[in-house]
Amino acid sequence: MSQFVDECRQEWKRLGVPDPAANEMAADLEADLEEAESEGISAEEVLGEGAFDPRSFAASWAMERGLIHPTAVRPAPMQPAPAELPPRRSRTLSLVSIFAVLIVLGVALSVVGAHQAVAMIGPVFHRQQPAVPGFPVPPAALSGQFVHTVVHVNPVYSAGPLLLLIGVVGLMTMLALWSWRRMRAQPTPA
Amino acid sequence: MVQDTARRSELLRGTLDLCLLAVMQEGPAYGYEMTKRLRARGLTIVSEGSIYPLLGRLEREGLVETYRAASNGGPPRKYYQPSEKGKHTLEAGVFEWRAARDAIDAVFDSVGSEVKP
């Protein structure tokens, strides 16, 4: 019994619970557990599931009494700490930023790539003009409908639409997830 | 069977604070004494977690008043009793519980006699 109380004391000390409050809780707990033991009642019947986890029990009690801030409750050093994850809000903002950058980059590459392609097609039209030197060029020859030109654009620019697609799909997926979470969080009407 | 215990646990978890206020209204009590009063009525708290954090919350919310006094032949204990606010909370909570219980009973009326414990 006293080992359980000792572990609670250690946890309260670690969490910075003031000594008078920790002493009071420890004394009450010890007295209750001793009385229960004398009546043949197990610690589990007195403490519930807390009997198997003195640290959580101690932290929970101190927190509910308002002796420590909820954020002060962290895994004890002996327990392996879970990998720190950034808060959901900052993760969401990071993802939105990434997708927004992809969209901007995609649009920029698409526009520049399109301009480059037009610039490469332009001279081909002009080369059609001197077919018969000295004669005016018929308008149909300038329409470009019979001109077949293979345009080789830098592959970097061809990635623009792909980046744009990834960005848009990513943002839409996040929007859908956000809506779904909001719907799930709302209480259903009685 | 495990599922039955879990359901019972869930049902009790939402009303354990009222149960504590009710048993301490019978007379000031310390932690373990409340456990005994609950057990005498068939309520064990094995799966519901301890009453101590709950008593801490009741105290923080001003629903109970406490004082220290010697117990029968034992060390001084912290006794709890409902404050005025706690008594109002208990009355309102019991009213809500009974309303919910009656509504659920009405729903279960058609199956009640067919279910064997």
mmCIF file of C-alpha atoms in Angstrom:
data_model
loop_
_atom_site.group_PDB
_atom_site.id
_atom_site.type_symbol
_atom_site.label_atom_id
_atom_site.label_comp_id
_atom_site.label_asym_id
_atom_site.label_seq_id
_atom_site.Cartn_x
_atom_site.Cartn_y
_atom_site.Cartn_z
ATOM 1 C CA MET A 1 0.000 0.000 0.000
ATOM 2 C CA SER A 2 2.666 2.494 1.033
ATOM 3 C CA GLN A 3 4.582 1.833 -2.176
ATOM 4 C CA PHE A 4 1.589 3.116 -4.116
ATOM 5 C CA VAL A 5 1.461 6.247 -1.953
ATOM 6 C CA ASP A 6 5.221 6.736 -2.329
ATOM 7 C CA GLU A 7 4.930 6.623 -6.101
ATOM 8 C CA CYS A 8 2.103 9.147 -5.934
ATOM 9 C CA ARG A 9 4.281 11.404 -3.784
ATOM 10 C CA GLN A 10 7.119 11.193 -6.308
ATOM 11 C CA GLU A 11 4.771 12.119 -9.112
ATOM 12 C CA TRP A 12 3.312 15.064 -7.202
ATOM 13 C CA LYS A 13 6.830 16.283 -6.477
ATOM 14 C CA ARG A 14 7.789 15.930 -10.125
ATOM 15 C CA LEU A 15 4.697 17.864 -11.178
ATOM 16 C CA GLY A 16 5.389 20.646 -8.697
ATOM 17 C CA VAL A 17 2.391 20.070 -6.437
ATOM 18 C CA PRO A 18 2.821 22.201 -3.271
ATOM 19 C CA ASP A 19 3.997 20.131 -0.303
ATOM 20 C CA PRO A 20 1.022 20.862 2.002
ATOM 21 C CA ALA A 21 -1.455 19.674 -0.632
ATOM 22 C CA ALA A 22 0.692 16.645 -1.503
ATOM 23 C CA ASN A 23 1.013 15.723 2.171
ATOM 24 C CA GLU A 24 -2.729 16.040 2.670
ATOM 25 C CA MET A 25 -3.555 13.835 -0.312
ATOM 26 C CA ALA A 26 -0.935 11.271 0.667
ATOM 27 C CA ALA A 27 -2.213 11.097 4.238
ATOM 28 C CA ASP A 28 -5.832 10.676 3.133
ATOM 29 C CA LEU A 29 -4.895 8.059 0.582
ATOM 30 C CA GLU A 30 -2.737 6.089 2.997
ATOM 31 C CA ALA A 31 -5.418 6.133 5.690
ATOM 32 C CA ASP A 32 -8.101 5.024 3.219
ATOM 33 C CA LEU A 33 -5.976 2.211 1.798
ATOM 34 C CA GLU A 34 -5.047 0.970 5.260
ATOM 35 C CA GLU A 35 -8.681 0.937 6.340
ATOM 36 C CA ALA A 36 -9.661 -0.903 3.178
ATOM 37 C CA GLU A 37 -6.893 -3.457 3.671
ATOM 38 C CA SER A 38 -7.997 -4.071 7.248
ATOM 39 C CA GLU A 39 -11.483 -4.827 5.914
ATOM 40 C CA GLY A 40 -10.167 -7.171 3.247
ATOM 41 C CA ILE A 41 -10.922 -4.769 0.422
ATOM 42 C CA SER A 42 -8.429 -4.610 -2.408
ATOM 43 C CA ALA A 43 -6.795 -1.383 -3.555
ATOM 44 C CA GLU A 44 -8.447 -1.877 -6.933
ATOM 45 C CA GLU A 45 -11.889 -1.657 -5.345
ATOM 46 C CA VAL A 46 -10.930 1.641 -3.752
ATOM 47 C CA LEU A 47 -8.941 3.177 -6.575
ATOM 48 C CA GLY A 48 -10.482 1.619 -9.642
ATOM 49 C CA GLU A 49 -8.150 1.355 -12.604
ATOM 50 C CA GLY A 50 -5.889 3.904 -10.936
ATOM 51 C CA ALA A 51 -4.552 1.128 -8.715
ATOM 52 C CA PHE A 52 -2.423 -0.094 -11.623
ATOM 53 C CA ASP A 53 -0.992 3.275 -12.577
ATOM 54 C CA PRO A 54 -0.041 5.413 -9.575
ATOM 55 C CA ARG A 55 1.494 8.153 -11.696
ATOM 56 C CA SER A 56 -1.583 8.718 -13.824
ATOM 57 C CA PHE A 57 -3.759 8.483 -10.737
ATOM 58 C CA ALA A 58 -1.654 11.058 -8.885
ATOM 59 C CA ALA A 59 -1.516 13.410 -11.861
ATOM 60 C CA SER A 60 -5.236 13.125 -12.458
ATOM 61 C CA TRP A 61 -6.069 13.868 -8.834
ATOM 62 C CA ALA A 62 -3.757 16.890 -8.671
ATOM 63 C CA MET A 63 -5.087 18.195 -11.965
ATOM 64 C CA GLU A 64 -8.730 17.856 -10.959
ATOM 65 C CA ARG A 65 -8.020 19.686 -7.724
ATOM 66 C CA GLY A 66 -6.533 22.511 -9.756
ATOM 67 C CA LEU A 67 -3.103 22.087 -8.201
ATOM 68 C CA ILE A 68 -1.356 21.768 -11.538
ATOM 69 C CA HIS A 69 -2.110 22.998 -15.005
ATOM 70 C CA PRO A 70 -3.314 20.284 -17.423
ATOM 71 C CA THR A 71 -0.346 20.995 -19.682
ATOM 72 C CA ALA A 72 1.993 20.163 -16.806
ATOM 73 C CA VAL A 73 0.942 16.520 -17.021
ATOM 74 C CA ARG A 74 3.649 14.950 -19.143
ATOM 75 C CA PRO A 75 4.953 11.389 -19.213
ATOM 76 C CA ALA A 76 7.411 10.719 -16.454
ATOM 77 C CA PRO A 77 11.063 10.513 -17.500
ATOM 78 C CA MET A 78 11.127 6.747 -16.908
ATOM 79 C CA GLN A 79 8.432 6.266 -19.501
ATOM 80 C CA PRO A 80 9.431 6.605 -23.134
ATOM 81 C CA ALA A 81 8.052 9.923 -24.345
ATOM 82 C CA PRO A 82 6.018 9.686 -27.524
ATOM 83 C CA ALA A 83 7.439 11.445 -30.518
ATOM 84 C CA GLU A 84 6.536 15.123 -30.396
ATOM 85 C CA LEU A 85 4.109 16.023 -33.096
ATOM 86 C CA PRO A 86 3.396 19.608 -34.012
ATOM 87 C CA PRO A 87 -0.112 20.754 -33.142
ATOM 88 C CA ARG A 88 -2.758 19.894 -35.711
ATOM 89 C CA ARG A 89 -3.374 23.569 -36.545
ATOM 90 C CA SER A 90 0.268 24.227 -37.434
ATOM 91 C CA ARG A 91 0.423 20.981 -39.435
ATOM 92 C CA THR A 92 -2.643 22.053 -41.375
ATOM 93 C CA LEU A 93 -1.195 25.503 -42.023
ATOM 94 C CA SER A 94 2.059 23.946 -43.229
ATOM 95 C CA LEU A 95 0.204 21.680 -45.656
ATOM 96 C CA VAL A 96 -1.960 24.534 -46.939
ATOM 97 C CA SER A 97 1.169 26.623 -47.474
ATOM 98 C CA ILE A 98 2.866 23.792 -49.373
ATOM 99 C CA PHE A 99 -0.139 23.264 -51.644
ATOM 100 C CA ALA A 100 -0.501 27.011 -52.204
ATOM 101 C CA VAL A 101 3.169 27.248 -53.200
ATOM 102 C CA LEU A 102 2.694 24.296 -55.564
ATOM 103 C CA ILE A 103 -0.272 26.049 -57.188
ATOM 104 C CA VAL A 104 1.611 29.342 -57.606
ATOM 105 C CA LEU A 105 4.652 27.503 -58.963
ATOM 106 C CA GLY A 106 2.461 25.427 -61.281
ATOM 107 C CA VAL A 107 0.689 28.506 -62.652
ATOM 108 C CA ALA A 108 3.977 30.361 -63.096
ATOM 109 C CA LEU A 109 5.645 27.464 -64.926
ATOM 110 C CA SER A 110 2.562 26.916 -67.102
ATOM 111 C CA VAL A 111 2.401 30.592 -68.120
ATOM 112 C CA VAL A 112 6.129 30.871 -68.819
ATOM 113 C CA GLY A 113 6.096 27.560 -70.686
ATOM 114 C CA ALA A 114 3.140 28.698 -72.830
ATOM 115 C CA HIS A 115 4.896 31.999 -73.646
ATOM 116 C CA GLN A 116 8.042 30.137 -74.641
ATOM 117 C CA ALA A 117 6.042 27.857 -76.932
ATOM 118 C CA VAL A 118 4.364 30.859 -78.606
ATOM 119 C CA ALA A 119 7.708 32.542 -79.020
ATOM 120 C CA MET A 120 9.038 29.423 -80.761
ATOM 121 C CA ILE A 121 6.009 29.146 -83.056
ATOM 122 C CA GLY A 122 6.183 32.815 -84.054
ATOM 123 C CA PRO A 123 9.305 32.635 -86.291
ATOM 124 C CA VAL A 124 7.889 29.605 -88.136
ATOM 125 C CA PHE A 125 4.988 31.736 -89.346
ATOM 126 C CA HIS A 126 7.425 34.366 -90.608
ATOM 127 C CA ARG A 127 9.487 31.840 -92.486
ATOM 128 C CA GLN A 128 6.407 30.966 -94.552
ATOM 129 C CA GLN A 129 6.236 34.457 -96.010
ATOM 130 C CA PRO A 130 9.080 34.465 -98.512
ATOM 131 C CA ALA A 131 7.735 31.447 -100.469
ATOM 132 C CA VAL A 132 7.673 33.531 -103.656
ATOM 133 C CA PRO A 133 9.973 36.492 -103.194
ATOM 134 C CA GLY A 134 8.495 39.757 -104.281
ATOM 135 C CA PHE A 135 4.873 38.639 -104.147
ATOM 136 C CA PRO A 136 2.501 39.466 -101.339
ATOM 137 C CA VAL A 137 1.683 36.584 -99.065
ATOM 138 C CA PRO A 138 -1.934 35.368 -99.282
ATOM 139 C CA PRO A 139 -3.755 35.696 -95.929
ATOM 140 C CA ALA A 140 -4.477 31.961 -95.819
ATOM 141 C CA ALA A 141 -0.768 31.249 -95.560
ATOM 142 C CA LEU A 142 -0.627 33.401 -92.461
ATOM 143 C CA SER A 143 -3.554 31.741 -90.779
ATOM 144 C CA GLY A 144 -1.245 28.992 -89.592
ATOM 145 C CA GLN A 145 -3.801 26.268 -90.109
ATOM 146 C CA PHE A 146 -1.532 24.391 -92.490
ATOM 147 C CA VAL A 147 1.601 24.919 -90.497
ATOM 148 C CA HIS A 148 2.661 21.837 -88.534
ATOM 149 C CA THR A 149 5.310 22.702 -86.049
ATOM 150 C CA VAL A 150 6.864 20.519 -83.375
ATOM 151 C CA VAL A 151 7.596 22.703 -80.382
ATOM 152 C CA HIS A 152 10.241 21.567 -77.938
ATOM 153 C CA VAL A 153 9.658 23.339 -74.628
ATOM 154 C CA ASN A 154 12.037 22.992 -71.714
ATOM 155 C CA PRO A 155 10.743 19.991 -69.665
ATOM 156 C CA VAL A 156 10.921 22.094 -66.528
ATOM 157 C CA TYR A 157 7.995 24.150 -67.835
ATOM 158 C CA SER A 158 5.964 21.072 -68.707
ATOM 159 C CA ALA A 159 5.919 20.205 -64.983
ATOM 160 C CA GLY A 160 3.789 23.306 -64.364
ATOM 161 C CA PRO A 161 0.380 21.710 -65.005
ATOM 162 C CA LEU A 162 1.371 18.708 -62.902
ATOM 163 C CA LEU A 163 2.320 20.900 -59.939
ATOM 164 C CA LEU A 164 -0.888 22.870 -60.399
ATOM 165 C CA LEU A 165 -2.895 19.653 -60.387
ATOM 166 C CA ILE A 166 -1.168 18.347 -57.248
ATOM 167 C CA GLY A 167 -1.703 21.653 -55.470
ATOM 168 C CA VAL A 168 -5.386 21.914 -56.363
ATOM 169 C CA VAL A 169 -6.124 18.267 -55.517
ATOM 170 C CA GLY A 170 -4.240 18.623 -52.233
ATOM 171 C CA LEU A 171 -6.131 21.739 -51.203
ATOM 172 C CA MET A 172 -9.463 20.221 -52.172
ATOM 173 C CA THR A 173 -8.668 17.077 -50.179
ATOM 174 C CA MET A 174 -7.793 19.166 -47.142
ATOM 175 C CA LEU A 175 -10.983 21.165 -47.514
ATOM 176 C CA ALA A 176 -13.007 17.946 -47.701
ATOM 177 C CA LEU A 177 -11.244 16.537 -44.620
ATOM 178 C CA TRP A 178 -11.816 19.787 -42.734
ATOM 179 C CA SER A 179 -15.528 19.758 -43.596
ATOM 180 C CA TRP A 180 -15.812 16.119 -42.578
ATOM 181 C CA ARG A 181 -14.132 16.785 -39.221
ATOM 182 C CA ARG A 182 -16.423 19.736 -38.556
ATOM 183 C CA MET A 183 -19.482 17.655 -39.369
ATOM 184 C CA ARG A 184 -18.298 14.874 -37.100
ATOM 185 C CA ALA A 185 -17.511 17.300 -34.254
ATOM 186 C CA GLN A 186 -20.980 18.830 -34.279
ATOM 187 C CA PRO A 187 -23.362 17.171 -31.823
ATOM 188 C CA THR A 188 -26.264 15.413 -33.423
ATOM 189 C CA PRO A 189 -29.609 16.982 -32.576
ATOM 190 C CA ALA A 190 -31.631 15.078 -30.026
ATOM 191 C CA MET B 1 -19.755 -10.029 -20.553
ATOM 192 C CA VAL B 2 -16.912 -7.567 -21.018
ATOM 193 C CA GLN B 3 -19.239 -5.465 -23.140
ATOM 194 C CA ASP B 4 -21.866 -5.469 -20.350
ATOM 195 C CA THR B 5 -19.283 -4.271 -17.855
ATOM 196 C CA ALA B 6 -18.134 -1.559 -20.230
ATOM 197 C CA ARG B 7 -21.695 -0.328 -20.751
ATOM 198 C CA ARG B 8 -22.380 -0.295 -17.030
ATOM 199 C CA SER B 9 -19.151 1.587 -16.545
ATOM 200 C CA GLU B 10 -20.109 4.176 -19.143
ATOM 201 C CA LEU B 11 -23.543 4.622 -17.563
ATOM 202 C CA LEU B 12 -22.073 5.111 -14.119
ATOM 203 C CA ARG B 13 -19.299 7.436 -15.272
ATOM 204 C CA GLY B 14 -21.777 10.127 -16.227
ATOM 205 C CA THR B 15 -23.523 10.059 -12.867
ATOM 206 C CA LEU B 16 -20.759 9.216 -10.397
ATOM 207 C CA ASP B 17 -20.433 12.845 -9.309
ATOM 208 C CA LEU B 18 -24.142 12.876 -8.452
ATOM 209 C CA CYS B 19 -23.784 9.572 -6.615
ATOM 210 C CA LEU B 20 -20.978 11.049 -4.517
ATOM 211 C CA LEU B 21 -22.980 14.177 -3.734
ATOM 212 C CA ALA B 22 -25.939 11.984 -2.800
ATOM 213 C CA VAL B 23 -24.020 9.751 -0.392
ATOM 214 C CA MET B 24 -22.280 12.683 1.270
ATOM 215 C CA GLN B 25 -25.634 14.411 1.672
ATOM 216 C CA GLU B 26 -26.604 11.549 3.990
ATOM 217 C CA GLY B 27 -23.824 12.756 6.241
ATOM 218 C CA PRO B 28 -20.264 14.079 5.909
ATOM 219 C CA ALA B 29 -17.924 11.366 4.694
ATOM 220 C CA TYR B 30 -14.279 10.837 3.827
ATOM 221 C CA GLY B 31 -13.118 9.174 0.610
ATOM 222 C CA TYR B 32 -13.165 5.528 1.583
ATOM 223 C CA GLU B 33 -16.385 5.960 3.549
ATOM 224 C CA MET B 34 -18.081 7.120 0.349
ATOM 225 C CA THR B 35 -16.750 4.064 -1.466
ATOM 226 C CA LYS B 36 -18.316 1.902 1.232
ATOM 227 C CA ARG B 37 -21.660 3.674 1.007
ATOM 228 C CA LEU B 38 -21.686 3.211 -2.752
ATOM 229 C CA ARG B 39 -20.732 -0.452 -2.450
ATOM 230 C CA ALA B 40 -23.510 -1.009 0.096
ATOM 231 C CA ARG B 41 -25.933 0.004 -2.683
ATOM 232 C CA GLY B 42 -24.323 -2.296 -5.217
ATOM 233 C CA LEU B 43 -22.095 0.255 -6.911
ATOM 234 C CA THR B 44 -18.491 -0.806 -7.235
ATOM 235 C CA ILE B 45 -16.049 1.481 -8.977
ATOM 236 C CA VAL B 46 -13.547 -1.047 -10.252
ATOM 237 C CA SER B 47 -13.780 0.097 -13.864
ATOM 238 C CA GLU B 48 -14.877 3.651 -13.355
ATOM 239 C CA GLY B 49 -11.633 5.037 -12.065
ATOM 240 C CA SER B 50 -11.065 6.423 -8.644
ATOM 241 C CA ILE B 51 -13.404 8.757 -6.801
ATOM 242 C CA TYR B 52 -10.478 10.881 -5.593
ATOM 243 C CA PRO B 53 -9.952 12.934 -8.762
ATOM 244 C CA LEU B 54 -13.714 13.377 -8.925
ATOM 245 C CA LEU B 55 -13.800 14.632 -5.337
ATOM 246 C CA GLY B 56 -10.974 17.004 -6.292
ATOM 247 C CA ARG B 57 -13.062 18.387 -9.132
ATOM 248 C CA LEU B 58 -16.153 18.773 -6.936
ATOM 249 C CA GLU B 59 -14.013 20.680 -4.463
ATOM 250 C CA ARG B 60 -12.495 22.902 -7.153
ATOM 251 C CA GLU B 61 -15.937 23.707 -8.523
ATOM 252 C CA GLY B 62 -17.210 24.648 -5.083
ATOM 253 C CA LEU B 63 -19.770 21.842 -4.990
ATOM 254 C CA VAL B 64 -18.448 20.439 -1.710
ATOM 255 C CA GLU B 65 -17.180 21.812 1.583
ATOM 256 C CA THR B 66 -14.418 20.032 3.440
ATOM 257 C CA TYR B 67 -12.985 19.888 6.916
ATOM 258 C CA ARG B 68 -10.526 17.680 8.710
ATOM 259 C CA ALA B 69 -11.559 15.650 11.715
ATOM 260 C CA ALA B 70 -10.476 12.524 13.500
ATOM 261 C CA SER B 71 -12.152 9.379 12.266
ATOM 262 C CA ASN B 72 -13.261 6.569 14.550
ATOM 263 C CA GLY B 73 -9.999 5.524 16.138
ATOM 264 C CA GLY B 74 -8.036 6.399 13.015
ATOM 265 C CA PRO B 75 -5.978 9.308 11.776
ATOM 266 C CA PRO B 76 -7.609 12.653 10.912
ATOM 267 C CA ARG B 77 -9.530 12.456 7.648
ATOM 268 C CA LYS B 78 -10.807 14.958 5.180
ATOM 269 C CA TYR B 79 -14.591 14.991 5.337
ATOM 270 C CA TYR B 80 -16.747 16.123 2.457
ATOM 271 C CA GLN B 81 -20.285 17.460 2.420
ATOM 272 C CA PRO B 82 -22.273 19.163 -0.322
ATOM 273 C CA SER B 83 -22.211 22.948 -0.387
ATOM 274 C CA GLU B 84 -25.373 24.894 -1.222
ATOM 275 C CA LYS B 85 -24.246 24.943 -4.842
ATOM 276 C CA GLY B 86 -23.616 21.209 -4.621
ATOM 277 C CA LYS B 87 -27.118 20.579 -3.269
ATOM 278 C CA HIS B 88 -28.660 22.514 -6.162
ATOM 279 C CA THR B 89 -26.462 20.640 -8.623
ATOM 280 C CA LEU B 90 -27.542 17.343 -7.069
ATOM 281 C CA GLU B 91 -31.229 18.210 -7.282
ATOM 282 C CA ALA B 92 -30.935 19.340 -10.890
ATOM 283 C CA GLY B 93 -28.829 16.303 -11.788
ATOM 284 C CA VAL B 94 -31.264 13.858 -10.182
ATOM 285 C CA PHE B 95 -34.136 15.532 -12.031
ATOM 286 C CA GLU B 96 -32.260 15.147 -15.325
ATOM 287 C CA TRP B 97 -31.359 11.551 -14.528
ATOM 288 C CA ARG B 98 -34.956 10.607 -13.741
ATOM 289 C CA ALA B 99 -36.250 12.276 -16.890
ATOM 290 C CA ALA B 100 -33.672 10.437 -18.990
ATOM 291 C CA ARG B 101 -34.312 7.149 -17.165
ATOM 292 C CA ASP B 102 -38.096 7.402 -17.686
ATOM 293 C CA ALA B 103 -37.665 8.164 -21.382
ATOM 294 C CA ILE B 104 -35.277 5.252 -21.842
ATOM 295 C CA ASP B 105 -37.526 2.952 -19.827
ATOM 296 C CA ALA B 106 -40.406 3.857 -22.151
ATOM 297 C CA VAL B 107 -38.273 2.872 -25.114
ATOM 298 C CA PHE B 108 -37.218 -0.389 -23.454
ATOM 299 C CA ASP B 109 -40.716 -1.325 -22.270
ATOM 300 C CA SER B 110 -41.353 -3.670 -25.178
ATOM 301 C CA VAL B 111 -38.174 -5.673 -24.591
ATOM 302 C CA GLY B 112 -37.888 -5.578 -20.829
ATOM 303 C CA SER B 113 -39.663 -8.852 -20.088
ATOM 304 C CA GLU B 114 -37.800 -10.794 -22.749
ATOM 305 C CA VAL B 115 -34.315 -10.071 -21.505
ATOM 306 C CA LYS B 116 -32.876 -12.478 -18.969
ATOM 307 C CA PRO B 117 -30.008 -11.321 -16.779
#
